[in-house]
PDB file of C-alpha atoms and ligand atoms in Angstrom:
ATOM      1  CA  MET W  20     -41.709  30.013  56.218  1.00 58.00           C
ATOM      2  CA  GLU W  21     -39.746  31.201  53.272  1.00 57.00           C
ATOM      3  CA  THR W  22     -36.058  30.476  52.782  1.00 53.00           C
ATOM      4  CA  VAL W  23     -33.303  32.799  51.587  1.00 55.00           C
ATOM      5  CA  VAL W  24     -30.292  31.435  49.826  1.00 45.00           C
ATOM      6  CA  ASP W  25     -26.816  32.973  50.134  1.00 47.00           C
ATOM      7  CA  ALA W  26     -25.505  33.960  46.686  1.00 40.00           C
ATOM      8  CA  SER W  27     -21.888  33.459  47.720  1.00 43.00           C
ATOM      9  CA  THR W  28     -21.746  29.988  49.157  1.00 43.00           C
ATOM     10  CA  SER W  29     -23.590  26.755  48.549  1.00 45.00           C
ATOM     11  CA  GLU W  30     -21.860  25.842  45.341  1.00 49.00           C
ATOM     12  CA  GLU W  31     -19.690  23.006  44.216  1.00 49.00           C
ATOM     13  CA  ALA W  32     -16.346  23.761  42.464  1.00 49.00           C
ATOM     14  CA  ASN W  33     -14.549  21.007  40.412  1.00 61.00           C
ATOM     15  CA  GLY W  34     -16.921  18.444  41.969  1.00 57.00           C
ATOM     16  CA  SER W  35     -15.735  19.118  45.533  1.00 61.00           C
ATOM     17  CA  ALA W  36     -17.974  20.772  48.091  1.00 64.00           C
ATOM     18  CA  VAL W  37     -16.963  24.310  49.066  1.00 66.00           C
ATOM     19  CA  GLU W  38     -17.282  25.102  52.775  1.00 72.00           C
ATOM     20  CA  LYS W  39     -20.732  26.680  53.323  1.00 82.00           C
ATOM     21  CA  LYS W  40     -20.453  29.949  55.205  1.00 91.00           C
ATOM     22  CA  PRO W  41     -23.392  31.435  57.158  1.00 96.00           C
ATOM     23  CA  THR W  42     -25.693  33.789  55.480  1.00 96.00           C
ATOM     24  CA  VAL W  43     -25.419  37.238  57.075  1.00 98.00           C
ATOM     25  CA  VAL W  44     -27.616  40.207  56.486  1.00 98.00           C
ATOM     26  CA  PHE W  45     -26.578  43.469  58.115  1.00 98.00           C
ATOM     27  CA  VAL W  46     -29.365  45.697  59.203  1.00 98.00           C
ATOM     28  CA  LEU W  47     -28.596  49.434  59.325  1.00 99.00           C
ATOM     29  CA  GLY W  48     -30.392  52.668  59.906  1.00 98.00           C
ATOM     30  CA  GLY W  49     -30.295  55.621  62.220  1.00 98.00           C
ATOM     31  CA  PRO W  50     -31.224  55.383  65.863  1.00 98.00           C
ATOM     32  CA  GLY W  51     -34.981  54.614  66.185  1.00 98.00           C
ATOM     33  CA  SER W  52     -35.498  53.897  62.478  1.00 98.00           C
ATOM     34  CA  GLY W  53     -37.170  50.595  63.289  1.00 98.00           C
ATOM     35  CA  LYS W  54     -34.378  48.066  62.778  1.00 98.00           C
ATOM     36  CA  GLY W  55     -35.288  45.858  65.824  1.00 98.00           C
ATOM     37  CA  THR W  56     -39.057  46.034  65.089  1.00 98.00           C
ATOM     38  CA  GLN W  57     -38.574  44.794  61.457  1.00 98.00           C
ATOM     39  CA  CYS W  58     -36.015  42.169  62.469  1.00 98.00           C
ATOM     40  CA  ALA W  59     -38.670  40.506  64.655  1.00 98.00           C
ATOM     41  CA  TYR W  60     -40.967  40.185  61.640  1.00 98.00           C
ATOM     42  CA  ILE W  61     -38.147  38.842  59.435  1.00 97.00           C
ATOM     43  CA  VAL W  62     -37.263  36.135  62.017  1.00 97.00           C
ATOM     44  CA  GLU W  63     -40.902  35.036  62.019  1.00 96.00           C
ATOM     45  CA  HIS W  64     -41.147  34.862  58.279  1.00 96.00           C
ATOM     46  CA  PHE W  65     -37.702  33.865  57.074  1.00 95.00           C
ATOM     47  CA  GLY W  66     -36.113  31.782  59.846  1.00 93.00           C
ATOM     48  CA  PHE W  67     -33.202  34.003  60.576  1.00 97.00           C
ATOM     49  CA  SER W  68     -31.532  34.440  64.013  1.00 98.00           C
ATOM     50  CA  HIS W  69     -31.565  38.061  65.003  1.00 98.00           C
ATOM     51  CA  PHE W  70     -28.699  39.636  66.930  1.00 98.00           C
ATOM     52  CA  SER W  71     -28.741  43.309  67.776  1.00 98.00           C
ATOM     53  CA  ALA W  72     -25.156  44.604  68.534  1.00 99.00           C
ATOM     54  CA  GLY W  73     -26.666  47.134  70.937  1.00 98.00           C
ATOM     55  CA  ASP W  74     -28.738  44.493  72.806  1.00 98.00           C
ATOM     56  CA  LEU W  75     -25.643  42.265  73.201  1.00 98.00           C
ATOM     57  CA  LEU W  76     -23.546  45.243  74.422  1.00 98.00           C
ATOM     58  CA  ARG W  77     -26.269  46.111  77.005  1.00 98.00           C
ATOM     59  CA  ALA W  78     -26.379  42.532  78.215  1.00 98.00           C
ATOM     60  CA  GLU W  79     -22.662  42.504  78.581  1.00 98.00           C
ATOM     61  CA  MET W  80     -22.764  45.861  80.362  1.00 97.00           C
ATOM     62  CA  ASN W  81     -25.252  44.410  82.831  1.00 97.00           C
ATOM     63  CA  SER W  82     -23.386  41.064  83.353  1.00 97.00           C
ATOM     64  CA  GLY W  83     -20.718  42.534  85.638  1.00 93.00           C
ATOM     65  CA  SER W  84     -17.937  41.838  83.034  1.00 95.00           C
ATOM     66  CA  GLU W  85     -14.733  43.797  83.083  1.00 96.00           C
ATOM     67  CA  ASN W  86     -15.901  45.746  80.029  1.00 97.00           C
ATOM     68  CA  GLY W  87     -19.204  46.723  81.726  1.00 98.00           C
ATOM     69  CA  LEU W  88     -18.225  50.185  82.934  1.00 97.00           C
ATOM     70  CA  MET W  89     -16.420  51.022  79.596  1.00 98.00           C
ATOM     71  CA  ILE W  90     -19.563  49.931  77.627  1.00 98.00           C
ATOM     72  CA  ARG W  91     -21.939  51.923  79.816  1.00 98.00           C
ATOM     73  CA  SER W  92     -19.924  55.120  79.384  1.00 98.00           C
ATOM     74  CA  MET W  93     -19.787  54.629  75.609  1.00 98.00           C
ATOM     75  CA  ILE W  94     -23.439  53.906  75.288  1.00 98.00           C
ATOM     76  CA  ASN W  95     -24.456  56.897  77.411  1.00 98.00           C
ATOM     77  CA  GLU W  96     -22.194  59.138  75.262  1.00 98.00           C
ATOM     78  CA  GLY W  97     -23.648  57.527  72.039  1.00 98.00           C
ATOM     79  CA  LYS W  98     -20.107  56.445  71.122  1.00 98.00           C
ATOM     80  CA  ILE W  99     -19.134  53.279  69.308  1.00 98.00           C
ATOM     81  CA  VAL W 100     -17.486  50.606  71.453  1.00 98.00           C
ATOM     82  CA  PRO W 101     -14.103  49.183  70.201  1.00 98.00           C
ATOM     83  CA  SER W 102     -14.855  46.617  67.496  1.00 98.00           C
ATOM     84  CA  GLN W 103     -13.088  43.757  69.114  1.00 98.00           C
ATOM     85  CA  VAL W 104     -15.574  43.701  72.008  1.00 98.00           C
ATOM     86  CA  THR W 105     -18.595  43.767  69.724  1.00 98.00           C
ATOM     87  CA  VAL W 106     -17.381  41.290  67.225  1.00 98.00           C
ATOM     88  CA  ASN W 107     -16.541  38.813  69.931  1.00 98.00           C
ATOM     89  CA  LEU W 108     -20.047  39.077  71.275  1.00 98.00           C
ATOM     90  CA  LEU W 109     -21.496  38.638  67.810  1.00 98.00           C
ATOM     91  CA  GLN W 110     -19.325  35.629  67.069  1.00 98.00           C
ATOM     92  CA  GLN W 111     -20.163  33.950  70.270  1.00 98.00           C
ATOM     93  CA  ALA W 112     -23.939  34.493  69.778  1.00 98.00           C
ATOM     94  CA  MET W 113     -23.764  33.153  66.222  1.00 98.00           C
ATOM     95  CA  GLU W 114     -21.780  30.092  67.307  1.00 97.00           C
ATOM     96  CA  GLU W 115     -24.266  29.337  70.153  1.00 98.00           C
ATOM     97  CA  SER W 116     -27.325  29.770  67.992  1.00 98.00           C
ATOM     98  CA  GLY W 117     -26.961  26.652  65.880  1.00 96.00           C
ATOM     99  CA  ASN W 118     -28.533  28.508  62.946  1.00 97.00           C
ATOM    100  CA  ASP W 119     -26.735  29.491  59.725  1.00 96.00           C
ATOM    101  CA  LYS W 120     -28.780  32.602  58.812  1.00 96.00           C
ATOM    102  CA  PHE W 121     -28.193  35.745  60.778  1.00 98.00           C
ATOM    103  CA  LEU W 122     -29.675  39.306  60.915  1.00 98.00           C
ATOM    104  CA  ILE W 123     -26.984  41.416  62.438  1.00 98.00           C
ATOM    105  CA  ASP W 124     -28.784  44.616  63.573  1.00 99.00           C
ATOM    106  CA  GLY W 125     -26.948  47.871  64.269  1.00 98.00           C
ATOM    107  CA  PHE W 126     -23.698  46.696  62.876  1.00 99.00           C
ATOM    108  CA  PRO W 127     -21.319  47.590  61.330  1.00 99.00           C
ATOM    109  CA  ARG W 128     -21.582  51.046  62.860  1.00 98.00           C
ATOM    110  CA  ASN W 129     -18.258  52.278  61.378  1.00 98.00           C
ATOM    111  CA  GLU W 130     -15.498  51.270  59.065  1.00 98.00           C
ATOM    112  CA  GLU W 131     -13.513  49.730  61.962  1.00 98.00           C
ATOM    113  CA  ASN W 132     -16.555  47.457  62.810  1.00 98.00           C
ATOM    114  CA  ARG W 133     -16.834  46.370  59.177  1.00 98.00           C
ATOM    115  CA  ALA W 134     -13.282  45.475  58.678  1.00 98.00           C
ATOM    116  CA  ALA W 135     -12.953  43.673  62.022  1.00 98.00           C
ATOM    117  CA  PHE W 136     -15.986  41.494  61.382  1.00 98.00           C
ATOM    118  CA  GLU W 137     -14.703  40.564  58.002  1.00 98.00           C
ATOM    119  CA  ALA W 138     -11.165  39.849  59.245  1.00 98.00           C
ATOM    120  CA  ASP W 139     -12.328  37.763  62.228  1.00 98.00           C
ATOM    121  CA  THR W 140     -15.140  35.776  60.646  1.00 98.00           C
ATOM    122  CA  GLY W 141     -14.229  35.810  56.888  1.00 97.00           C
ATOM    123  CA  ILE W 142     -17.925  36.524  56.187  1.00 97.00           C
ATOM    124  CA  GLU W 143     -19.274  39.242  53.884  1.00 97.00           C
ATOM    125  CA  PRO W 144     -22.965  40.101  54.097  1.00 98.00           C
ATOM    126  CA  ALA W 145     -25.224  38.625  51.436  1.00 97.00           C
ATOM    127  CA  PHE W 146     -26.878  42.100  51.332  1.00 97.00           C
ATOM    128  CA  VAL W 147     -27.433  45.094  53.628  1.00 98.00           C
ATOM    129  CA  LEU W 148     -30.874  46.449  54.661  1.00 98.00           C
ATOM    130  CA  PHE W 149     -30.825  50.147  55.215  1.00 98.00           C
ATOM    131  CA  PHE W 150     -33.884  51.683  56.973  1.00 98.00           C
ATOM    132  CA  ASP W 151     -34.134  55.258  55.768  1.00 98.00           C
ATOM    133  CA  CYS W 152     -36.090  57.564  58.116  1.00 98.00           C
ATOM    134  CA  PRO W 153     -36.170  61.390  58.678  1.00 98.00           C
ATOM    135  CA  LYS W 154     -34.376  62.579  61.783  1.00 97.00           C
ATOM    136  CA  GLU W 155     -37.535  64.136  63.391  1.00 97.00           C
ATOM    137  CA  GLU W 156     -39.457  60.884  63.054  1.00 98.00           C
ATOM    138  CA  MET W 157     -36.469  58.848  64.595  1.00 98.00           C
ATOM    139  CA  GLU W 158     -36.359  61.281  67.529  1.00 98.00           C
ATOM    140  CA  ARG W 159     -40.107  60.970  68.085  1.00 98.00           C
ATOM    141  CA  ARG W 160     -39.830  57.200  68.139  1.00 98.00           C
ATOM    142  CA  ILE W 161     -36.956  57.152  70.486  1.00 98.00           C
ATOM    143  CA  LEU W 162     -38.576  59.517  72.948  1.00 97.00           C
ATOM    144  CA  ASN W 163     -41.845  57.392  72.912  1.00 98.00           C
ATOM    145  CA  ARG W 164     -40.089  53.971  73.140  1.00 98.00           C
ATOM    146  CA  ASN W 165     -40.407  53.538  76.986  1.00 96.00           C
ATOM    147  CA  GLN W 166     -38.295  50.468  77.246  1.00 96.00           C
ATOM    148  CA  GLY W 167     -36.046  51.877  79.989  1.00 95.00           C
ATOM    149  CA  ARG W 168     -33.002  52.429  77.823  1.00 97.00           C
ATOM    150  CA  GLU W 169     -30.534  54.855  79.435  1.00 95.00           C
ATOM    151  CA  ASP W 170     -29.650  56.366  76.125  1.00 98.00           C
ATOM    152  CA  ASP W 171     -33.244  57.084  75.153  1.00 98.00           C
ATOM    153  CA  ASN W 172     -33.170  60.821  76.057  1.00 97.00           C
ATOM    154  CA  ILE W 173     -32.938  63.850  73.843  1.00 97.00           C
ATOM    155  CA  GLU W 174     -29.346  64.704  74.660  1.00 98.00           C
ATOM    156  CA  THR W 175     -27.947  61.173  73.946  1.00 98.00           C
ATOM    157  CA  ALA W 176     -30.331  60.664  70.978  1.00 98.00           C
ATOM    158  CA  ARG W 177     -28.754  63.706  69.273  1.00 97.00           C
ATOM    159  CA  LYS W 178     -25.241  62.469  69.974  1.00 98.00           C
ATOM    160  CA  ARG W 179     -26.167  59.109  68.468  1.00 98.00           C
ATOM    161  CA  PHE W 180     -27.567  60.777  65.499  1.00 98.00           C
ATOM    162  CA  LYS W 181     -24.389  62.695  64.998  1.00 98.00           C
ATOM    163  CA  VAL W 182     -22.315  59.554  65.215  1.00 98.00           C
ATOM    164  CA  PHE W 183     -24.613  57.913  62.660  1.00 98.00           C
ATOM    165  CA  LEU W 184     -23.999  60.741  60.207  1.00 98.00           C
ATOM    166  CA  GLU W 185     -20.260  60.881  60.696  1.00 98.00           C
ATOM    167  CA  SER W 186     -19.421  57.165  61.084  1.00 98.00           C
ATOM    168  CA  SER W 187     -22.278  54.921  60.016  1.00 98.00           C
ATOM    169  CA  LEU W 188     -23.550  56.643  56.796  1.00 98.00           C
ATOM    170  CA  PRO W 189     -20.101  56.190  55.176  1.00 98.00           C
ATOM    171  CA  VAL W 190     -20.457  52.407  55.734  1.00 98.00           C
ATOM    172  CA  VAL W 191     -23.961  52.552  54.190  1.00 98.00           C
ATOM    173  CA  GLU W 192     -22.497  54.424  51.247  1.00 98.00           C
ATOM    174  CA  TYR W 193     -19.793  51.827  50.922  1.00 98.00           C
ATOM    175  CA  TYR W 194     -22.277  49.051  50.596  1.00 98.00           C
ATOM    176  CA  GLU W 195     -24.225  51.087  48.119  1.00 98.00           C
ATOM    177  CA  SER W 196     -21.045  51.438  46.080  1.00 98.00           C
ATOM    178  CA  ILE W 197     -20.562  47.658  45.763  1.00 98.00           C
ATOM    179  CA  GLY W 198     -24.232  47.079  44.961  1.00 97.00           C
ATOM    180  CA  LYS W 199     -25.154  45.408  48.220  1.00 97.00           C
ATOM    181  CA  LEU W 200     -27.574  47.964  49.630  1.00 98.00           C
ATOM    182  CA  GLN W 201     -31.334  47.499  49.938  1.00 98.00           C
ATOM    183  CA  LYS W 202     -32.783  50.809  50.934  1.00 98.00           C
ATOM    184  CA  ILE W 203     -36.221  50.774  52.575  1.00 98.00           C
ATOM    185  CA  ASP W 204     -38.445  53.757  53.228  1.00 98.00           C
ATOM    186  CA  ALA W 205     -38.882  53.448  57.030  1.00 98.00           C
ATOM    187  CA  ALA W 206     -41.011  56.498  57.544  1.00 98.00           C
ATOM    188  CA  ARG W 207     -44.233  54.528  56.909  1.00 98.00           C
ATOM    189  CA  ALA W 208     -46.366  52.318  59.215  1.00 98.00           C
ATOM    190  CA  ILE W 209     -44.661  49.194  60.505  1.00 98.00           C
ATOM    191  CA  GLU W 210     -46.778  46.839  58.218  1.00 98.00           C
ATOM    192  CA  GLU W 211     -46.123  48.901  55.194  1.00 98.00           C
ATOM    193  CA  VAL W 212     -42.340  48.913  55.899  1.00 98.00           C
ATOM    194  CA  PHE W 213     -42.460  45.170  56.324  1.00 98.00           C
ATOM    195  CA  GLU W 214     -44.226  44.685  52.940  1.00 98.00           C
ATOM    196  CA  SER W 215     -41.135  46.291  51.346  1.00 98.00           C
ATOM    197  CA  VAL W 216     -38.826  44.215  53.421  1.00 98.00           C
ATOM    198  CA  LYS W 217     -40.605  41.015  52.447  1.00 97.00           C
ATOM    199  CA  THR W 218     -40.318  41.966  48.758  1.00 97.00           C
ATOM    200  CA  VAL W 219     -36.479  42.369  49.187  1.00 97.00           C
ATOM    201  CA  PHE W 220     -36.085  38.982  50.856  1.00 94.00           C
ATOM    202  CA  ALA W 221     -38.401  37.311  48.269  1.00 89.00           C
ATOM    203  CA  SER W 222     -36.615  38.879  45.306  1.00 84.00           C
ATOM    204  CA  ILE W 223     -33.169  38.042  46.601  1.00 77.00           C
ATOM    205  CA  ASN W 224     -34.313  34.440  47.157  1.00 66.00           C
ATOM    206  CA  GLU W 225     -35.559  34.271  43.578  1.00 60.00           C
ATOM    207  CA  LYS W 226     -32.454  35.831  42.081  1.00 48.00           C
ATOM    208  CA  VAL W 227     -29.671  33.996  43.956  1.00 44.00           C
ATOM    209  CA  LYS W 228     -31.065  30.374  43.713  1.00 43.00           C
ATOM    210  CA  PRO W 229     -27.919  28.230  43.095  1.00 42.00           C
ATOM    211  CA  HIS W 230     -27.125  28.039  39.434  1.00 42.00           C
ATOM    212  CA  GLY W 231     -24.040  27.904  37.234  1.00 46.00           C
ATOM    213  CA  ARG W 232     -21.146  30.202  38.154  1.00 53.00           C
ATOM    214  CA  ALA W 233     -21.366  32.268  34.923  1.00 53.00           C
ATOM    215  CA  GLN W 234     -25.094  32.690  35.145  1.00 49.00           C
ATOM    216  CA  LYS W 235     -24.762  33.744  38.855  1.00 50.00           C
ATOM    217  CA  LYS W 236     -22.177  36.352  37.920  1.00 58.00           C
ATOM    218  CA  PHE W 237     -24.363  37.696  35.189  1.00 57.00           C
ATOM    219  CA  THR W 238     -27.378  37.844  37.560  1.00 48.00           C
ATOM    220  CA  LEU W 239     -25.393  39.704  40.211  1.00 53.00           C
ATOM    221  CA  LEU W 240     -24.072  42.201  37.637  1.00 66.00           C
ATOM    222  CA  LYS W 241     -27.668  42.874  36.576  1.00 59.00           C
ATOM    223  CA  LEU W 242     -28.781  43.293  40.127  1.00 53.00           C
ATOM    224  CA  GLN W 243     -25.916  45.684  40.877  1.00 63.00           C
ATOM    225  CA  LEU W 244     -26.762  47.711  37.787  1.00 67.00           C
ATOM    226  CA  LYS W 245     -30.411  47.961  38.852  1.00 58.00           C
ATOM    227  CA  TRP W 246     -29.595  48.976  42.378  1.00 56.00           C
ATOM    228  CA  LYS W 247     -27.148  51.556  41.124  1.00 61.00           C
ATOM    229  CA  MET W 248     -29.819  53.096  38.763  1.00 63.00           C
ATOM    230  CA  ASN W 249     -32.306  53.167  41.717  1.00 56.00           C
ATOM    231  CA  LEU W 250     -29.822  54.851  43.914  1.00 57.00           C
ATOM    232  CA  LEU W 251     -28.790  57.388  41.208  1.00 61.00           C
ATOM    233  CA  ARG W 252     -32.540  58.254  40.913  1.00 58.00           C
ATOM    234  CA  ASN W 253     -33.305  58.398  44.555  1.00 57.00           C
ATOM    235  CA  GLY W 254     -30.123  59.338  46.436  1.00 66.00           C
ATOM    236  CA  VAL W 255     -28.827  57.198  49.349  1.00 70.00           C
ATOM    237  CA  CYS W 256     -30.913  58.628  52.176  1.00 71.00           C
ATOM    238  CA  LYS W 257     -33.617  61.173  53.171  1.00 77.00           C
ATOM    239  CA  GLY W 258     -31.204  64.111  52.998  1.00 66.00           C
ATOM    240  CA  TYR W 259     -30.175  64.317  56.579  1.00 70.00           C
TER     241      TYR W 259
HETATM  242  N1  ATP D  27     -42.756  52.149  61.213  1.00 71.24           N
HETATM  243  C1  ATP D  27     -42.872  52.588  62.541  1.00 71.24           C
HETATM  244  N2  ATP D  27     -43.779  53.575  62.793  1.00 71.24           N
HETATM  245  C2  ATP D  27     -44.012  53.956  64.031  1.00 71.24           C
HETATM  246  N3  ATP D  27     -43.274  53.527  65.155  1.00 71.24           N
HETATM  247  C3  ATP D  27     -42.365  52.533  64.914  1.00 71.24           C
HETATM  248  C4  ATP D  27     -41.999  52.083  63.603  1.00 71.24           C
HETATM  249  N4  ATP D  27     -41.067  51.126  63.650  1.00 71.24           N
HETATM  250  C5  ATP D  27     -40.751  51.101  64.966  1.00 71.24           C
HETATM  251  N5  ATP D  27     -41.449  51.975  65.697  1.00 71.24           N
HETATM  252  C6  ATP D  27     -41.385  52.185  67.128  1.00 71.24           C
HETATM  253  O1  ATP D  27     -40.213  53.048  67.250  1.00 71.24           O
HETATM  254  C7  ATP D  27     -39.394  52.770  68.341  1.00 71.24           C
HETATM  255  C8  ATP D  27     -38.065  52.408  67.791  1.00 71.24           C
HETATM  256  O2  ATP D  27     -38.012  51.207  67.049  1.00 71.24           O
HETATM  257  P1  ATP D  27     -36.961  50.125  67.108  1.00 71.24           P
HETATM  258  O3  ATP D  27     -36.597  49.847  68.587  1.00 71.24           O
HETATM  259  O4  ATP D  27     -37.322  48.996  66.302  1.00 71.24           O
HETATM  260  O5  ATP D  27     -35.777  50.966  66.338  1.00 71.24           O
HETATM  261  P2  ATP D  27     -34.175  50.661  66.217  1.00 71.24           P
HETATM  262  O6  ATP D  27     -33.850  51.147  64.860  1.00 71.24           O
HETATM  263  O7  ATP D  27     -33.886  49.329  66.677  1.00 71.24           O
HETATM  264  O8  ATP D  27     -33.557  51.635  67.244  1.00 71.24           O
HETATM  265  P3  ATP D  27     -32.154  51.737  67.969  1.00 71.24           P
HETATM  266  O9  ATP D  27     -31.171  51.879  66.912  1.00 71.24           O
HETATM  267  O10 ATP D  27     -32.196  52.904  68.945  1.00 71.24           O
HETATM  268  O11 ATP D  27     -32.087  50.347  68.689  1.00 71.24           O
HETATM  269  C9  ATP D  27     -40.110  51.499  69.014  1.00 71.24           C
HETATM  270  O12 ATP D  27     -40.863  52.060  70.085  1.00 71.24           O
HETATM  271  C10 ATP D  27     -41.027  50.976  67.888  1.00 71.24           C
HETATM  272  O13 ATP D  27     -42.183  50.343  68.407  1.00 71.24           O
HETATM  273  N1  LIG D  28     -22.043  48.199  66.556  1.00 71.24           N
HETATM  274  C1  LIG D  28     -22.374  48.829  67.638  1.00 71.24           C
HETATM  275  C2  LIG D  28     -23.688  48.927  67.959  1.00 71.24           C
HETATM  276  C3  LIG D  28     -24.081  49.672  69.150  1.00 71.24           C
HETATM  277  N2  LIG D  28     -23.167  50.338  69.903  1.00 71.24           N
HETATM  278  C4  LIG D  28     -23.550  51.034  71.096  1.00 71.24           C
HETATM  279  O1  LIG D  28     -24.745  50.700  71.542  1.00 71.24           O
HETATM  280  C5  LIG D  28     -25.670  51.801  71.515  1.00 71.24           C
HETATM  281  C6  LIG D  28     -27.065  51.414  71.204  1.00 71.24           C
HETATM  282  O2  LIG D  28     -27.127  50.760  70.027  1.00 71.24           O
HETATM  283  P1  LIG D  28     -28.583  50.301  69.331  1.00 71.24           P
HETATM  284  O3  LIG D  28     -28.249  49.733  68.038  1.00 71.24           O
HETATM  285  O4  LIG D  28     -29.282  49.482  70.279  1.00 71.24           O
HETATM  286  O5  LIG D  28     -29.285  51.746  69.175  1.00 71.24           O
HETATM  287  C7  LIG D  28     -24.984  52.742  70.421  1.00 71.24           C
HETATM  288  O6  LIG D  28     -25.391  54.048  70.605  1.00 71.24           O
HETATM  289  C8  LIG D  28     -23.537  52.598  70.767  1.00 71.24           C
HETATM  290  O7  LIG D  28     -23.108  53.204  71.854  1.00 71.24           O
HETATM  291  C9  LIG D  28     -21.832  50.240  69.501  1.00 71.24           C
HETATM  292  O8  LIG D  28     -20.916  50.715  70.193  1.00 71.24           O
HETATM  293  N3  LIG D  28     -21.432  49.482  68.370  1.00 71.24           N
HETATM  294 MG1   MG D  29     -32.622  48.436  68.101  1.00 71.24          MG
END
């Protein structure tokens, strides 16, 4: 298993140890783009714990909790559940896992999600994976998924896609603007997509190995410049 080192943490300042925060990678992409599928492979290869915000919400919905009815109605309408509910579920799952490396899948879904997670945990993602897939392919995948999800029908899928465009893409664009976005072409076969994912994790590992503060800053600036050049050349998504 390969390891991934967080650029922002395991460093010593003035001889004293700085508190080591967990490494968090946000995994974003439209409904059905393949986030959960790829996360399972990443867990196997890179030792992360995987938490899907949607899965946590569905478990909470089925647990008979006081938020259950509200969550069911939001999910069936493709709407985004208030951040405090989702952030609490994520924080609890992270604490209970005993791990310090997390793939947070399907989160942050909007600016409110992003700000609430940062305010409550003090954690910023090491980087953000974005699975870029055309709408027609995502629709096909959702309608063929067959996992008994109440929201896997054409009507709700279209609502989810609209919410993705209006609320989630701006968050993707935000991470692009600060040089943290790693865009993956998700329209290919599962194995091909994972080859690209592996390259991202391996190259991040190589580039953020702990070294001097000045060298680290220089490396990050170089990376940001490279990502920005790529994004300028390719645009942020498949032109939804
Ligand atoms: N690259 C791929 N090619 C073809 N089918 C795929 C690919 N990746 C995933 N799938 C299939 O598409 C469906 C959706 O994948 P997955 O559940 O991973 O998407 P997701 O992004 O997590 O969706 P959601 O946002 O709705 O949770 C699944 O049935 C999965 O097996
Ligand atoms: N941050 C989030 C994530 C999900 N939801 C709700 O769950 C639904 C399903 O999410 P998937 O990632 O499993 O597709 C989604 O449509 C939302 O209703 C949320 O509110 N907040
Ligand atoms: Mg999923």
